[in-house]
Tab-separated table of C-alpha atoms and ligand atoms in Angstrom:
chain	number	residue	atom	x	y	z
A	1	MET	CA	97.574	122.035	119.592
A	2	SER	CA	100.668	120.708	118.511
A	3	TYR	CA	99.390	118.648	115.285
A	4	LYS	CA	102.169	118.879	112.798
A	5	ALA	CA	101.880	115.516	110.901
A	6	TYR	CA	100.292	117.441	107.528
A	7	GLU	CA	103.838	118.927	107.299
A	8	ARG	CA	106.473	116.528	108.295
A	9	LYS	CA	108.355	114.949	105.641
A	10	ASP	CA	110.272	112.270	107.817
A	11	LEU	CA	106.998	110.283	108.266
A	12	GLY	CA	106.378	106.750	106.410
A	13	PHE	CA	104.319	106.160	103.548
A	14	THR	CA	101.354	105.077	105.307
A	15	THR	CA	101.256	107.703	107.739
A	16	ARG	CA	101.779	110.553	105.045
A	17	GLN	CA	98.784	109.207	102.753
A	18	LEU	CA	96.510	109.913	105.801
A	19	HIS	CA	97.976	113.180	106.805
A	20	ALA	CA	100.462	114.913	104.361
A	21	GLY	CA	99.347	118.456	103.014
A	22	TYR	CA	96.329	119.000	105.119
A	23	ASP	CA	96.538	121.589	107.839
A	24	PRO	CA	92.800	121.425	109.791
A	25	GLY	CA	93.839	124.644	111.254
A	26	GLU	CA	93.279	126.490	108.109
A	27	HIS	CA	89.828	124.878	107.412
A	28	TYR	CA	87.801	125.506	110.636
A	29	ARG	CA	89.547	122.590	112.368
A	30	SER	CA	87.401	120.335	110.161
A	31	LYS	CA	88.910	116.574	110.396
A	32	ALA	CA	87.773	115.480	106.931
A	33	VAL	CA	88.853	117.552	104.100
A	34	PRO	CA	86.358	120.077	103.123
A	35	ILE	CA	84.706	119.963	99.683
A	36	TYR	CA	85.036	123.641	98.659
A	37	GLN	CA	81.975	123.705	96.235
A	38	THR	CA	82.146	126.938	94.500
A	39	ALA	CA	83.048	128.327	91.424
A	40	ALA	CA	85.114	131.229	92.317
A	41	PHE	CA	86.388	132.605	95.598
A	42	GLU	CA	85.936	136.458	96.814
A	43	LEU	CA	89.269	138.521	96.445
A	44	GLY	CA	88.919	140.397	99.354
A	45	ASP	CA	90.613	143.446	98.054
A	46	TYR	CA	92.363	145.156	95.289
A	47	GLU	CA	96.046	144.784	96.281
A	48	ARG	CA	94.978	141.047	97.265
A	49	CYS	CA	93.692	140.275	93.853
A	50	ASN	CA	96.623	141.978	92.091
A	51	ARG	CA	98.983	139.977	94.041
A	52	LEU	CA	96.921	136.640	92.880
A	53	PHE	CA	96.550	137.309	89.474
A	54	GLU	CA	100.550	138.130	89.307
A	55	TYR	CA	100.932	134.865	91.019
A	56	ARG	CA	102.680	136.519	93.981
A	57	GLU	CA	100.408	135.071	96.485
A	58	GLU	CA	99.298	131.535	96.610
A	59	GLY	CA	95.485	131.242	96.857
A	60	ASP	CA	92.356	130.788	94.980
A	61	SER	CA	90.189	132.915	92.886
A	62	TYR	CA	88.436	130.837	90.073
A	63	VAL	CA	88.377	127.166	90.089
A	64	ARG	CA	89.028	126.442	86.590
A	65	PHE	CA	92.827	126.237	88.110
A	66	SER	CA	92.803	125.893	91.839
A	67	ASN	CA	90.442	124.767	94.933
A	68	PRO	CA	91.386	124.400	98.262
A	69	THR	CA	90.426	120.743	98.244
A	70	ASN	CA	92.445	120.064	95.201
A	71	ARG	CA	95.378	121.653	96.671
A	72	VAL	CA	95.410	119.297	99.513
A	73	LEU	CA	95.182	115.987	96.979
A	74	GLU	CA	98.004	117.723	95.047
A	75	LYS	CA	100.406	118.497	98.162
A	76	ARG	CA	99.497	114.954	99.122
A	77	LEU	CA	100.668	113.299	96.046
A	78	ALA	CA	103.659	115.466	95.848
A	79	SER	CA	104.412	114.005	99.320
A	80	LEU	CA	104.069	110.175	99.103
A	81	GLU	CA	105.901	110.755	95.390
A	82	GLY	CA	108.922	112.532	96.933
A	83	GLY	CA	108.207	115.285	94.131
A	84	THR	CA	107.895	118.990	94.449
A	85	ALA	CA	104.415	119.795	92.986
A	86	SER	CA	101.210	118.061	91.883
A	87	LEU	CA	98.369	119.122	89.579
A	88	SER	CA	94.986	117.650	89.495
A	89	LEU	CA	92.999	117.046	86.270
A	90	ALA	CA	89.628	115.807	85.319
A	91	SER	CA	90.849	112.717	83.788
A	92	GLY	CA	93.917	110.627	83.249
A	93	MET	CA	93.724	111.396	79.831
A	94	ALA	CA	93.739	115.132	80.565
A	95	ALA	CA	96.912	114.679	82.749
A	96	ILE	CA	98.497	112.970	79.950
A	97	SER	CA	97.659	115.199	76.843
A	98	GLY	CA	98.200	118.218	79.121
A	99	THR	CA	101.701	116.772	80.101
A	100	PHE	CA	102.344	116.694	76.235
A	101	LEU	CA	101.124	120.099	75.391
A	102	ASN	CA	103.217	121.863	78.085
A	103	LEU	CA	106.573	120.058	76.912
A	104	CYS	CA	106.147	120.405	73.314
A	105	ARG	CA	105.082	122.975	70.439
A	106	ALA	CA	104.441	122.303	66.549
A	107	GLY	CA	107.450	120.626	65.067
A	108	ASP	CA	108.459	118.971	68.293
A	109	ASN	CA	108.535	115.023	68.746
A	110	ILE	CA	107.920	112.814	71.763
A	111	VAL	CA	109.777	109.037	71.592
A	112	SER	CA	107.914	106.733	73.112
A	113	VAL	CA	107.634	102.890	74.154
A	114	GLN	CA	104.887	100.942	72.288
A	115	THR	CA	103.271	99.338	75.006
A	116	LEU	CA	100.855	101.721	76.176
A	117	TYR	CA	97.329	102.274	77.296
A	118	GLY	CA	95.299	102.153	74.160
A	119	GLY	CA	94.274	105.717	74.420
A	120	SER	CA	98.048	106.999	74.926
A	121	THR	CA	98.640	105.283	71.671
A	122	ASP	CA	95.714	106.963	69.851
A	123	LEU	CA	96.907	110.108	71.325
A	124	LEU	CA	100.233	110.476	69.808
A	125	GLN	CA	99.956	108.386	66.899
A	126	ASN	CA	96.639	109.906	65.680
A	127	VAL	CA	95.926	113.052	67.573
A	128	LEU	CA	99.190	114.892	68.188
A	129	PRO	CA	100.497	114.764	64.644
A	130	GLN	CA	97.207	117.024	63.851
A	131	TYR	CA	98.895	119.698	65.959
A	132	GLY	CA	102.432	119.236	64.307
A	133	ILE	CA	103.805	117.009	67.229
A	134	GLU	CA	105.249	113.869	66.461
A	135	ALA	CA	105.354	110.455	67.991
A	136	ARG	CA	108.508	108.187	67.337
A	137	PHE	CA	107.878	104.854	68.328
A	138	ILE	CA	110.756	102.963	69.624
A	139	ASP	CA	111.026	99.136	67.737
A	140	ASP	CA	112.302	97.249	70.604
A	141	GLU	CA	111.697	98.962	74.003
A	142	ASN	CA	114.301	96.586	75.900
A	143	ASP	CA	117.307	97.661	73.795
A	144	VAL	CA	117.903	101.135	75.752
A	145	GLU	CA	121.169	102.081	73.506
A	146	SER	CA	118.725	101.752	70.356
A	147	TYR	CA	116.982	104.929	71.692
A	148	ARG	CA	119.570	107.229	70.945
A	149	GLN	CA	118.689	106.847	66.978
A	150	TYR	CA	115.122	108.274	67.898
A	151	PHE	CA	116.303	111.590	69.378
A	152	ASP	CA	116.970	115.011	67.856
A	153	GLU	CA	117.064	118.666	69.088
A	154	HIS	CA	112.799	118.823	68.847
A	155	THR	CA	112.808	115.591	71.014
A	156	LYS	CA	110.992	116.941	74.162
A	157	ALA	CA	110.080	113.870	76.308
A	158	VAL	CA	110.790	110.132	76.343
A	159	TYR	CA	107.456	108.328	77.348
A	160	ILE	CA	107.053	104.949	79.397
A	161	GLU	CA	104.771	103.393	81.586
A	162	ALA	CA	105.688	101.651	84.687
A	163	LEU	CA	104.284	98.049	84.031
A	164	GLY	CA	103.012	98.177	80.429
A	165	ASN	CA	99.325	97.677	79.083
A	166	PRO	CA	98.306	95.010	79.505
A	167	GLY	CA	101.611	92.839	78.847
A	168	MET	CA	102.822	94.220	82.505
A	169	ASN	CA	106.352	94.260	81.233
A	170	VAL	CA	108.914	96.042	83.043
A	171	LEU	CA	111.745	98.708	81.178
A	172	ASP	CA	114.961	99.522	82.704
A	173	VAL	CA	114.287	102.604	84.317
A	174	ASP	CA	117.498	103.486	85.220
A	175	ALA	CA	119.052	102.988	82.398
A	176	ILE	CA	116.513	104.896	80.361
A	177	THR	CA	116.742	107.823	82.383
A	178	LYS	CA	120.483	108.319	82.315
A	179	LEU	CA	120.441	107.857	78.468
A	180	ALA	CA	117.798	110.593	78.017
A	181	HIS	CA	119.170	112.907	80.385
A	182	SER	CA	122.739	112.849	78.731
A	183	TYR	CA	120.789	114.497	75.616
A	184	GLY	CA	118.945	116.882	78.108
A	185	ILE	CA	115.729	114.946	77.611
A	186	PRO	CA	113.051	114.788	80.513
A	187	ILE	CA	111.700	111.265	81.263
A	188	VAL	CA	107.864	111.136	81.541
A	189	ILE	CA	106.201	108.082	83.139
A	190	ASP	CA	102.645	106.648	83.391
A	191	ASN	CA	102.910	105.039	86.574
A	192	THR	CA	99.205	104.251	87.244
A	193	PHE	CA	99.458	100.766	87.483
A	194	ALA	CA	102.033	100.887	89.789
A	195	THR	CA	101.314	103.971	92.065
A	196	PRO	CA	103.865	105.477	94.184
A	197	TYR	CA	103.512	102.833	96.805
A	198	LEU	CA	104.649	100.157	94.509
A	199	PHE	CA	107.095	102.077	92.300
A	200	ARG	CA	109.399	105.417	93.111
A	201	PRO	CA	109.714	107.102	89.670
A	202	PHE	CA	111.772	109.976	90.924
A	203	GLU	CA	114.219	107.905	92.664
A	204	HIS	CA	114.984	106.196	89.121
A	205	GLY	CA	115.580	109.805	87.674
A	206	VAL	CA	111.972	110.183	86.051
A	207	ASP	CA	110.773	113.572	85.960
A	208	ILE	CA	107.224	113.575	85.759
A	209	ALA	CA	104.925	111.115	86.716
A	210	CYS	CA	101.057	111.018	85.103
A	211	TYR	CA	98.558	108.973	86.647
A	212	SER	CA	94.728	107.888	86.201
A	213	ALA	CA	93.448	108.643	89.726
A	214	THR	CA	90.653	106.787	88.527
A	215	LYS	CA	92.398	103.542	89.127
A	216	TYR	CA	94.214	102.539	92.241
A	217	LEU	CA	94.833	106.285	93.762
A	218	GLY	CA	91.252	106.391	94.012
A	219	GLY	CA	90.746	102.983	94.458
A	220	HIS	CA	86.759	101.931	94.111
A	221	GLY	CA	85.925	102.381	90.644
A	222	THR	CA	84.021	105.593	91.526
A	223	THR	CA	85.622	108.655	90.220
A	224	ILE	CA	87.384	109.722	86.823
A	225	ALA	CA	90.306	111.386	87.966
A	226	GLY	CA	94.179	112.414	86.639
A	227	MET	CA	97.543	113.502	88.257
A	228	VAL	CA	100.521	114.758	87.374
A	229	THR	CA	103.417	115.029	89.661
A	230	GLU	CA	107.525	116.629	89.047
A	231	ALA	CA	110.358	115.840	90.509
A	232	GLY	CA	111.670	119.015	90.445
A	233	THR	CA	115.188	118.270	89.774
A	234	PHE	CA	115.014	118.774	85.915
A	235	ASP	CA	116.506	121.876	84.199
A	236	TRP	CA	114.277	123.510	81.964
A	237	LEU	CA	116.486	126.015	81.376
A	238	GLY	CA	119.285	124.038	79.545
A	239	GLY	CA	118.315	125.191	75.924
A	240	ARG	CA	115.706	122.749	74.798
A	241	PHE	CA	112.528	124.341	76.274
A	242	PRO	CA	112.253	128.105	74.977
A	243	GLN	CA	108.646	128.050	76.155
A	244	PHE	CA	110.208	127.430	79.699
A	245	GLU	CA	112.673	130.082	79.403
A	246	GLU	CA	109.800	132.917	78.252
A	247	PHE	CA	107.978	131.388	81.489
A	248	TYR	CA	110.757	132.167	83.587
A	249	ASP	CA	111.405	135.320	82.281
A	250	GLN	CA	107.851	136.255	82.836
A	251	PHE	CA	107.471	134.893	86.274
A	252	ARG	CA	110.849	135.893	87.812
A	253	GLY	CA	110.510	138.286	90.642
A	254	LYS	CA	106.793	137.210	91.127
A	255	ILE	CA	106.951	133.470	91.899
A	256	GLU	CA	109.545	132.997	94.695
A	257	GLU	CA	112.929	131.838	92.591
A	258	GLU	CA	113.083	128.722	94.223
A	259	LYS	CA	109.707	127.503	93.984
A	260	LEU	CA	109.733	128.755	90.211
A	261	LEU	CA	112.757	126.802	89.266
A	262	THR	CA	111.763	123.457	91.151
A	263	GLN	CA	107.785	123.781	90.067
A	264	MET	CA	108.402	125.049	86.781
A	265	PHE	CA	106.785	122.058	84.647
A	266	THR	CA	103.404	122.471	87.153
A	267	GLN	CA	103.372	126.247	87.281
A	268	ARG	CA	103.445	126.377	83.440
A	269	PHE	CA	100.745	123.403	83.373
A	270	ARG	CA	98.613	125.196	85.496
A	271	ILE	CA	99.192	129.168	84.831
A	272	VAL	CA	99.017	127.972	81.073
A	273	TYR	CA	96.861	125.284	80.155
A	274	LEU	CA	94.593	124.599	83.065
A	275	THR	CA	93.689	128.288	82.340
A	276	GLN	CA	93.361	128.252	79.056
A	277	PHE	CA	92.306	124.900	78.296
A	278	GLY	CA	90.656	123.746	81.069
A	279	GLY	CA	90.130	120.217	82.436
A	280	HIS	CA	90.959	120.740	86.249
A	281	MET	CA	89.307	117.965	88.849
A	282	THR	CA	86.346	119.057	90.717
A	283	PRO	CA	86.407	119.114	93.909
A	284	GLN	CA	84.105	116.526	94.648
A	285	ALA	CA	86.417	114.227	92.872
A	286	ALA	CA	89.577	115.664	94.857
A	287	PHE	CA	87.718	114.618	98.113
A	288	ASN	CA	87.308	110.847	96.351
A	289	ILE	CA	90.490	110.413	95.344
A	290	LEU	CA	91.595	111.909	98.862
A	291	GLN	CA	89.380	109.281	100.699
A	292	GLY	CA	90.842	106.485	98.201
A	293	MET	CA	94.075	107.580	98.934
A	294	GLU	CA	93.919	107.248	102.847
A	295	THR	CA	93.969	103.340	101.938
A	296	LEU	CA	96.505	103.164	99.227
A	297	SER	CA	99.504	101.252	100.898
A	298	LEU	CA	97.092	98.519	102.365
A	299	ARG	CA	94.975	97.761	99.648
A	300	MET	CA	98.336	97.590	97.125
A	301	ASP	CA	99.879	95.434	99.796
A	302	ARG	CA	96.538	92.953	99.492
A	303	HIS	CA	96.327	93.547	95.853
A	304	VAL	CA	99.707	92.356	95.016
A	305	SER	CA	99.489	89.240	97.679
A	306	ASN	CA	96.133	88.132	95.708
A	307	ALA	CA	97.653	88.906	92.171
A	308	GLN	CA	100.569	86.529	93.081
A	309	LYS	CA	98.546	83.647	94.183
A	310	LEU	CA	96.047	83.863	91.212
A	311	ALA	CA	99.023	84.017	88.984
A	312	GLU	CA	100.505	81.145	90.398
A	313	PHE	CA	97.419	79.213	90.050
A	314	MET	CA	96.727	80.170	86.314
A	315	ASP	CA	100.495	79.513	85.133
A	316	GLY	CA	99.633	75.675	86.012
A	317	HIS	CA	96.118	75.491	84.943
A	318	PRO	CA	95.658	73.318	81.738
A	319	ALA	CA	93.519	76.074	79.937
A	320	VAL	CA	95.911	78.625	80.186
A	321	SER	CA	98.777	79.092	77.326
A	322	GLU	CA	100.504	81.568	78.981
A	323	VAL	CA	100.089	84.328	82.051
A	324	LEU	CA	101.989	87.478	81.892
A	325	TYR	CA	103.145	88.718	85.150
A	326	PRO	CA	106.170	89.776	86.320
A	327	GLY	CA	106.139	88.064	89.642
A	328	LEU	CA	106.178	84.620	88.156
A	329	LYS	CA	109.872	83.083	87.664
A	330	SER	CA	108.700	82.142	84.225
A	331	SER	CA	108.427	85.997	83.190
A	332	ARG	CA	111.039	87.615	81.314
A	333	TYR	CA	110.604	90.383	83.720
A	334	PHE	CA	110.925	88.709	86.533
A	335	GLU	CA	114.519	89.938	87.473
A	336	LEU	CA	113.741	93.477	86.624
A	337	GLY	CA	110.587	93.192	88.465
A	338	LYS	CA	112.159	92.364	91.713
A	339	LYS	CA	114.680	95.070	91.193
A	340	TYR	CA	112.136	98.211	90.678
A	341	PHE	CA	109.197	96.517	92.562
A	342	PRO	CA	110.172	95.461	95.478
A	343	LYS	CA	106.977	95.367	97.249
A	344	GLY	CA	105.180	93.197	94.147
A	345	PRO	CA	104.783	94.059	90.645
A	346	GLY	CA	101.079	95.199	90.494
A	347	ALA	CA	97.896	93.258	90.553
A	348	ILE	CA	97.181	93.508	86.713
A	349	MET	CA	98.046	90.753	84.492
A	350	SER	CA	97.356	89.197	80.940
A	351	ILE	CA	96.483	85.416	80.300
A	352	ARG	CA	96.248	83.581	77.010
A	353	VAL	CA	93.385	81.216	77.007
A	354	LYS	CA	94.218	77.798	75.134
A	355	GLY	CA	91.564	77.481	71.926
A	356	GLY	CA	91.946	81.011	70.662
A	357	ARG	CA	89.309	83.957	71.192
A	358	GLU	CA	86.102	81.622	71.529
A	359	ASN	CA	87.621	79.882	74.449
A	360	ALA	CA	88.859	83.498	75.880
A	361	LEU	CA	84.873	84.723	75.306
A	362	LYS	CA	83.830	81.539	77.539
A	363	VAL	CA	85.832	82.718	80.456
A	364	LEU	CA	84.114	86.105	80.415
A	365	GLU	CA	80.890	84.173	80.269
A	366	ASN	CA	81.407	82.076	82.979
A	367	VAL	CA	83.364	84.155	85.866
A	368	GLU	CA	80.623	84.802	89.047
A	369	ILE	CA	82.916	87.492	90.703
A	370	PHE	CA	85.228	88.867	88.394
A	371	ASP	CA	83.227	91.895	86.594
A	372	TYR	CA	83.226	92.036	82.842
A	373	MET	CA	84.665	95.690	82.722
A	374	THR	CA	87.344	97.831	81.147
A	375	ASN	CA	88.754	99.654	84.030
A	376	VAL	CA	91.528	98.657	86.328
A	377	GLY	CA	92.528	99.459	89.585
A	378	ASP	CA	89.199	98.773	91.426
A	379	ALA	CA	89.140	97.048	94.950
A	380	LYS	CA	86.559	94.488	92.823
A	381	SER	CA	88.290	91.937	90.725
A	382	LEU	CA	87.593	93.230	86.988
A	383	ILE	CA	88.318	91.054	83.780
A	384	VAL	CA	88.093	92.240	79.898
A	385	HIS	CA	88.995	90.992	76.443
A	386	PRO	CA	91.312	93.656	75.407
A	387	GLU	CA	91.322	93.035	71.450
A	388	SER	CA	87.571	93.904	71.570
A	389	SER	CA	87.755	96.654	74.104
A	390	THR	CA	90.812	98.699	75.463
A	391	HIS	CA	92.512	97.630	72.165
A	392	PHE	CA	89.886	97.852	69.965
A	393	GLY	CA	90.649	99.370	66.299
A	394	GLN	CA	94.459	98.694	66.433
A	395	THR	CA	95.636	96.431	63.867
A	396	PRO	CA	96.669	92.652	64.924
A	397	GLU	CA	100.297	93.842	63.956
A	398	GLU	CA	100.023	96.690	66.725
A	399	ASN	CA	98.330	94.639	69.173
A	400	ALA	CA	100.900	91.806	68.976
A	401	LYS	CA	103.521	94.554	69.776
A	402	ALA	CA	101.694	95.407	72.881
A	403	GLY	CA	101.329	91.798	73.937
A	404	VAL	CA	97.646	91.684	73.067
A	405	PHE	CA	96.252	88.611	71.073
A	406	PRO	CA	92.681	87.330	69.746
A	407	ASP	CA	92.682	84.774	73.165
A	408	SER	CA	94.162	87.319	75.886
A	409	LEU	CA	92.447	88.419	78.970
A	410	ARG	CA	93.296	91.194	81.224
A	411	LEU	CA	92.553	90.596	84.805
A	412	SER	CA	92.720	93.505	87.483
A	413	VAL	CA	92.829	91.660	90.789
A	414	GLY	CA	91.313	93.032	93.456
A	415	ILE	CA	91.073	92.646	97.512
A	416	GLU	CA	88.614	90.141	97.899
A	417	ASP	CA	89.580	86.691	99.466
A	418	ALA	CA	92.202	84.772	97.138
A	419	GLU	CA	90.639	81.679	97.635
A	420	ASP	CA	87.126	82.856	95.923
A	421	LEU	CA	89.170	84.528	93.068
A	422	ILE	CA	90.993	81.214	92.448
A	423	ALA	CA	87.636	79.050	92.730
A	424	ASP	CA	85.804	81.688	90.353
A	425	ILE	CA	88.773	81.770	87.341
A	426	GLY	CA	89.170	78.249	87.878
A	427	GLN	CA	85.873	76.791	87.105
A	428	ALA	CA	85.636	79.750	84.229
A	429	LEU	CA	88.796	78.140	83.106
A	430	ASP	CA	87.566	74.715	83.078
A	431	ARG	CA	84.191	75.540	81.349
A	432	SER	CA	86.124	77.498	78.355
A	433	GLN	CA	87.443	74.175	77.327
A	434	GLN	CA	84.039	72.299	77.120
B	1	PLP	N1	96.746	105.518	81.905
B	1	PLP	C1	96.468	104.240	82.031
B	1	PLP	C2	97.653	103.390	82.381
B	1	PLP	C3	95.244	103.679	82.022
B	1	PLP	O1	95.045	102.712	82.202
B	1	PLP	C4	93.983	104.503	81.416
B	1	PLP	C5	93.110	104.400	81.599
B	1	PLP	O2	92.378	103.216	81.335
B	1	PLP	C6	94.540	106.020	81.736
B	1	PLP	C7	96.132	106.171	81.503
B	1	PLP	C8	93.373	107.162	81.236
B	1	PLP	O3	92.972	107.796	82.465
B	1	PLP	P1	91.196	108.031	82.294
B	1	PLP	O4	90.581	106.951	81.929
B	1	PLP	O5	91.260	107.902	83.759
B	1	PLP	O6	91.341	109.181	81.647
């Protein structure tokens, strides 16, 4: 038997999305990744138990913090992303909130852009401050030099999103990572809308990538799940993070030195936060996400090509006052989009419908293929009115900063036949003006 695809780092993205991280020889030669539907594992003997609990041996004892099905998913995403380690969580919000808690203690702050998923804004603005963690929102995210004024010795991360929600804004990530690193501050990105296929965070200096795997990684709208991946290059012992220095002192000599240093963020996340707070992905969910990821690149190519066609169609439509999609030449993010998203800037876009909220709602009433749903990243096409759903409860000023207006609709373009999607949106837009 010479099967080696599971460990070969030289293979292409599409080959690795099918093979990386799974050696059938370790799992009764099952070709599909088995679902280890158990709450705990037999420890074997006393010596092994000691090794596991001292983290001297990688293995599974209790599924609140690890499971072999999840480990395959974690290795696969780390491989696709070009990082050192990944962690699988119960939802995208578990991944994001756990990331912030791993980075911050009371008295610390996170510097963030404002164009975020509404749940992340709420977490930063209203929940974390109750635990002594401050969010500092950047006024003009396009003015990277201005970020300096928000940094101090308690700043523990710069938080950004690849393809902001829902305006699909593109940031100059190279400039942001360069600036933040000059202060010894790590960059965390929510790469949900882009996926590691369309945007390569670690090749642009980002340190941590978070995902709602519920979206494109799973790809079929069946499963709530989250992931976090670490680049492995940030120096956590540089003086800014006492908690990582304590962690290093506690585990040096137990966890192999190189692994401890290059997977420090993930190790601490698993050992401290998954163990104490819980929130691990279930093995069934891990299996579903693995299934979805097998076709990630193929789906994303199709999503992007459909999105570009639909954006161009709507750009010229008399019922539409604006289409926010970086693949359009009219977008202020067109050039940055070309630089950071050579395969295409995702498949989510926002439009503004002429005639205000009332007419935007008429589009929702008349679509026959697009589904009226708050989700994104499904193989099926979805549409939503952000003001009354994803961004519900925010003030008009906050919404305007995020690119949400009463007449805005957000579309998540699926992989159906492009001509059907164009015809469906076309007739719904025509009716919106009647
Ligand atoms: N990040 C982004 C960009 C999202 O769109 C969402 C959910 O819509 C989340 C994070 C949260 O993910 P989940 O619903 O899996 O908790």
